[in-house]
Every structure is written in C-alpha cells, then in structure tokens.
C-alpha positions in Angstrom: 171.9 -11.0 63.2 169.9 -12.5 66.0 166.4 -11.6 66.9 167.5 -9.7 70.1 170.0 -7.6 68.2 167.3 -6.8 65.6 165.0 -5.6 68.4 167.7 -3.4 69.9 168.5 -1.9 66.5 164.8 -1.1 66.0 164.5 0.6 69.3 167.5 2.8 68.5 165.7 4.1 65.3 163.8 7.4 65.7 161.3 9.0 63.3 162.4 12.5 62.7 159.9 14.9 61.0 160.9 16.8 58.0 161.8 20.5 58.7 160.0 23.0 56.5 162.3 26.0 57.0 160.7 28.0 54.1 157.2 27.5 55.5 158.1 28.9 58.9 160.0 31.9 57.4 157.0 32.8 55.1 154.6 32.4 58.0 156.8 34.7 60.1 157.0 37.3 57.4 153.2 37.3 56.8 152.6 37.6 60.6 155.0 40.6 60.8 153.2 42.3 57.9 149.8 41.8 59.5 151.1 43.0 62.9 152.5 46.1 61.2 149.2 46.8 59.5 147.2 46.3 62.7 149.5 48.5 64.6 149.3 51.3 62.0 145.5 51.1 62.0 145.2 51.2 65.8 147.7 54.0 66.3 146.6 56.2 63.5 144.4 59.0 65.0 142.8 59.7 61.6 140.8 56.5 61.7 138.8 58.0 64.6 137.7 54.7 66.2 135.6 56.5 68.8 133.5 58.1 66.0 133.2 54.7 64.3 132.0 53.1 67.6 129.5 55.9 68.2 128.1 55.8 64.7 128.0 52.1 64.2 124.6 51.7 65.9 123.1 55.1 65.0 119.5 55.0 64.1 119.9 56.1 60.4 122.7 53.5 59.9 120.4 50.7 61.3 117.6 51.9 59.0 120.0 51.7 56.1 121.0 48.1 57.2 117.4 47.1 57.1 116.9 48.6 53.7 119.9 46.8 52.3 118.7 43.5 53.7 115.2 44.1 52.4 116.4 44.9 48.9 118.7 41.8 49.0 115.9 39.5 50.1 113.4 40.7 47.6 115.8 40.7 44.6 117.2 37.3 45.5 113.8 35.6 46.0 112.2 37.1 42.9 115.4 36.9 40.9 115.9 33.2 41.4 112.2 32.5 40.8 112.5 34.3 37.5 115.9 32.7 36.8 114.4 29.2 37.3 111.7 30.1 34.8 114.2 31.4 32.3 116.4 28.3 32.8 113.4 26.0 32.0 112.6 28.1 29.0 116.2 27.8 27.8 116.1 24.0 28.2 112.7 23.5 26.5 112.2 22.2 23.0 110.3 25.3 22.0 112.6 27.5 19.8 110.7 30.7 20.7 111.1 30.2 24.4 114.8 29.4 23.9 115.3 32.6 21.9 113.4 34.8 24.4 115.4 33.3 27.4 118.7 33.7 25.6 117.9 37.3 24.5 116.9 38.3 28.1 120.0 36.8 29.6 122.2 38.4 26.9 120.7 41.9 27.4 120.6 42.1 31.2 124.0 40.5 31.7 125.5 42.9 29.1 124.1 46.2 30.5 125.8 47.4 33.7 123.6 47.4 36.8 124.0 51.2 37.3 122.8 51.9 33.8 119.8 49.6 34.4 119.0 51.5 37.6 119.1 54.9 35.9 116.9 53.6 33.0 114.1 52.4 35.4 114.4 55.5 37.6 113.8 57.7 34.5 111.3 55.5 32.7 108.8 58.3 32.9 110.8 60.1 30.2 109.9 57.3 27.8 106.4 56.4 29.1 104.9 59.3 31.0 101.6 57.4 31.5 101.3 53.6 32.0 97.9 52.3 30.9 96.2 49.0 30.4 93.9 48.6 27.4 91.8 45.7 25.9 90.7 45.2 22.3 87.2 46.5 21.6 87.0 47.8 25.2 89.6 50.5 25.3 91.6 51.8 28.2 90.5 50.3 31.5 93.3 51.6 33.8 96.1 54.3 33.6 98.4 56.0 36.0 101.4 58.4 35.9 104.7 56.7 35.7 106.2 59.0 38.2 103.7 57.9 40.8 104.3 54.3 40.1 108.1 54.2 39.8 109.4 55.4 43.1 113.1 55.1 44.0 112.4 51.9 45.9 110.3 50.3 43.1 112.9 51.3 40.5 115.7 49.7 42.6 113.6 46.5 43.1 112.9 46.2 39.4 116.5 46.8 38.3 117.9 44.4 41.0 115.4 41.6 40.2 115.9 41.7 36.4 119.6 41.9 36.8 119.6 39.0 39.3 117.3 36.8 37.3 119.7 36.9 34.3 122.6 35.6 36.3 120.4 33.1 38.3 119.1 31.6 35.0 122.6 30.5 34.0 123.3 29.1 37.5 120.1 27.1 37.6 120.5 25.9 34.0 124.1 24.6 34.7 122.8 22.8 37.8 119.9 21.1 35.9 122.3 20.1 33.1 124.6 18.5 35.7 122.0 15.8 36.4 122.6 12.8 34.1 120.0 11.7 31.6 119.9 8.3 33.1 118.3 9.6 36.2 115.5 11.3 34.2 114.9 8.2 32.1 114.7 6.1 35.2 112.1 8.4 36.6 110.1 8.3 33.4 110.2 4.5 33.5 108.7 4.6 37.0 105.8 6.6 35.6 106.7 10.0 37.0 105.1 13.1 35.4 107.4 15.9 34.2 106.6 18.1 37.2 107.3 15.1 39.6 110.6 14.3 37.7 111.8 17.9 38.2 110.7 18.2 41.8 111.8 14.7 43.1 114.6 13.7 40.8 116.3 16.7 39.1 116.0 19.5 41.7 117.5 17.6 44.7 120.5 16.5 42.7 120.9 19.8 40.9 120.9 21.7 44.2 124.4 20.4 45.0 125.7 22.1 41.9 123.5 25.2 42.2 124.1 26.2 45.8 127.9 27.2 45.8 127.5 29.7 42.9 124.1 30.8 44.1 125.5 31.6 47.6 128.2 33.7 46.0 125.6 35.4 43.9 123.5 36.3 47.0 126.6 37.8 48.6 127.4 39.7 45.5 123.8 40.9 45.2 124.0 42.3 48.8 127.0 44.4 47.8 125.4 45.4 44.5 122.6 47.0 46.4 125.0 49.8 47.3 124.4 51.3 43.8 120.9 52.5 44.9 122.5 55.3 46.9 122.9 57.2 43.6 119.0 57.6 43.4 118.8 58.7 47.1 117.5 55.5 48.4 118.6 55.2 52.1 120.7 52.1 52.3 123.8 51.7 54.4 126.1 53.7 52.1 123.6 56.5 51.6 123.0 56.7 55.4 126.7 57.0 55.9 126.9 59.7 53.2 124.2 61.8 54.8 126.0 61.8 58.2 129.5 62.6 56.8 128.1 65.4 54.6 126.9 67.0 57.9 129.9 66.2 60.1 132.7 66.0 57.5 133.9 62.8 59.0 134.2 60.9 55.7 136.6 58.1 56.5 135.0 57.0 59.8 131.6 56.8 58.3 132.8 54.9 55.2 134.5 52.5 57.6 131.1 52.1 59.4 129.5 51.1 56.1 132.4 48.8 55.4 132.1 47.0 58.7 128.3 46.6 58.3 128.8 45.0 54.9 131.4 42.7 56.3 129.0 41.7 59.1 126.2 41.0 56.7 128.3 39.1 54.2 129.8 37.0 57.0 126.4 36.0 58.2 125.4 35.0 54.7 128.5 33.0 54.3 127.7 31.1 57.5 124.2 30.4 56.3 125.5 29.3 52.9 127.8 26.8 54.7 125.0 25.1 56.6 122.6 25.0 53.6 125.3 23.4 51.5 126.0 20.9 54.2 122.3 20.0 54.5 122.0 19.3 50.7 125.3 17.4 50.5 124.5 15.1 53.4 123.3 12.3 51.2 126.6 12.2 49.3 128.7 11.7 52.5 129.6 8.1 53.1 129.1 7.0 56.7 131.6 4.6 58.1 130.2 1.4 59.5 132.0 -0.2 62.5 133.0 -3.8 62.0 131.2 -5.0 65.2 128.0 -3.5 64.0 127.9 -5.7 60.9 125.6 -8.7 61.5 126.7 -12.1 60.2 124.8 -13.4 57.3 121.8 -15.6 58.0 122.4 -19.3 57.1 120.7 -20.4 54.0 119.2 -23.9 53.7 120.6 -25.8 50.8 118.9 -29.0 49.5 121.2 -31.7 48.0 119.7 -33.6 45.1 122.1 -36.5 45.5 121.7 -37.2 49.2 118.2 -35.9 49.5 119.2 -34.0 52.7 119.0 -30.4 53.6 122.1 -28.6 55.1 122.9 -25.1 56.2 125.2 -23.1 53.8 
C-alpha cells in the first residue's frame, strides 16, 4: 500500500465515542423522580410556603439562630482545646494521664448527649451547694447550684464535655499520622518538645485532622438542637414557641430545617477553604519547560593536559 493510499485510509477513519445507554436512562429516571418531588412540594397547599417566607426572618427565629451559632462556637472552641489536651495526655508516657484520658473519652462518648444535658441541668439534686474549701482554712466561697447552673451554662458544659471526648480521638489520630522520622529530625536539629509540636507535628497533622474535624463541627451544630428540651431558645425552640401559638407545625418545622441547612452549608464552604489552605503545600505545581534555566557550565581541570575546559 502506497503512502498516499495510507493517508486516504487514515482520513476515512472516525473516532466514535462509546454510547452509555444505561447512564442516560438512569439519569433520566432520577431527573423525573426529582421533578415529581419538586412538583408535589410546590403544589401541596399544606406546605404553606407563604407562612414559611413570613416566619423565616421573624425576630424570635433570628434570636434562635444566634443562640445556635453561639453554642456551636463556644462548644467547638473549648471542646477542641480540651480534646487537644486529652490527646496529648493519651500519647504521653505517664500511665496515670493515659488512664484518665482514656476513661474520660470512654465515659463521655458512651453516654448520650441528651442524658448528659439532663444530668448537668439537674446537678443541684446531687450538689445543692457548690463550695471551695482549703485545708486548715475552711470554706472560702460557696454558692447555690441553681444560681450557678442556668439552662445556658448547663448546655455549654454538656456540649463542651461531649465535644472534647470526640475531638480528643480526632486530634490523637492526626498526631499519630505524622511519621516518627519527622520528629527525630526535629530533635536532631535541637528543637524543644513544644517547638516540635508547633512547627513539625501540628502543620502535618492538620491535613489529617481537618476533614473529620469539619464534619464534627457540622454535627455539633445539629447537636445543639437538644437544648430545646431545657427551654433554651435555639432555632428549634423558637419554632416550637411559634407553632404552639399558631398551630402551624409543619411550616415552622420547615423554617427550622431551612435555617439548619443554611448554617451547615456555610460551615461546609468554610471547611473547604480551610482544608485547601492547609493542603496547599502538598499540591505539586507544574513548571513550564521554557521557565527552566539551563545549567551553569562547570569548569573542569584536566590533570593530563593541564588545561581548564567547560563541562
């Protein structure tokens, strides 16, 4: 076959993409199901979308949103601070610290959050008076437990202690993901233990800590809904107050649902950017060939000729 015939034969060939019939059929079925659900929701008068729109920015609902965000921020910050301390205790060589950290994590991960909340809210039944005493001095301070443990403080204590138990396991797994070679190298350079943790272990551990930590923050925001059982005005309790007065149960529950979706979506976006920031160092940047400079010539001295040449 001549070269001209080969070129003509090549021009006649066409690349035909593979047809995925099953993929298109499944996508069509899913689209039809979603369309049917959306049509049912929009045309069902029992959803009362006008009530949802009117109640979405009501003052009591917005106050509940702020309370939910406040509880989430306090419990996450203090919970991860305590969780980091518990993780370091668990990884220490001191058997007493290891046992205390393990027992704390075992207890607060094993008891449901709602039970913990009720225990702290009713702590006055066990300790009516909370006092501080010193040996040979006696009592220097005392107060009624009912005056100290309000619904807000009970919710904060329960959420922080619950969060710190889960955060401890997340931080511990992240620290253990850093190889021992990195720590030994930092020690060889003369770093102190605090410097090793701050400059070597923590930056590398953050890439393993952030994904589960982000999920834990979002889960903690939803967990704050349990505080409604002790009459603390979060989003859910605000919606309950309104529908107990207006009997519009479903629209107000949908208002709370939409607000939780908005808050969790914002947290998911923040998680994405934080993870991208800490994973920047692991992304390999492509270098253009024209940007690579040629190697600098090296002078080579020949022993036999006694001359110097460029190599």
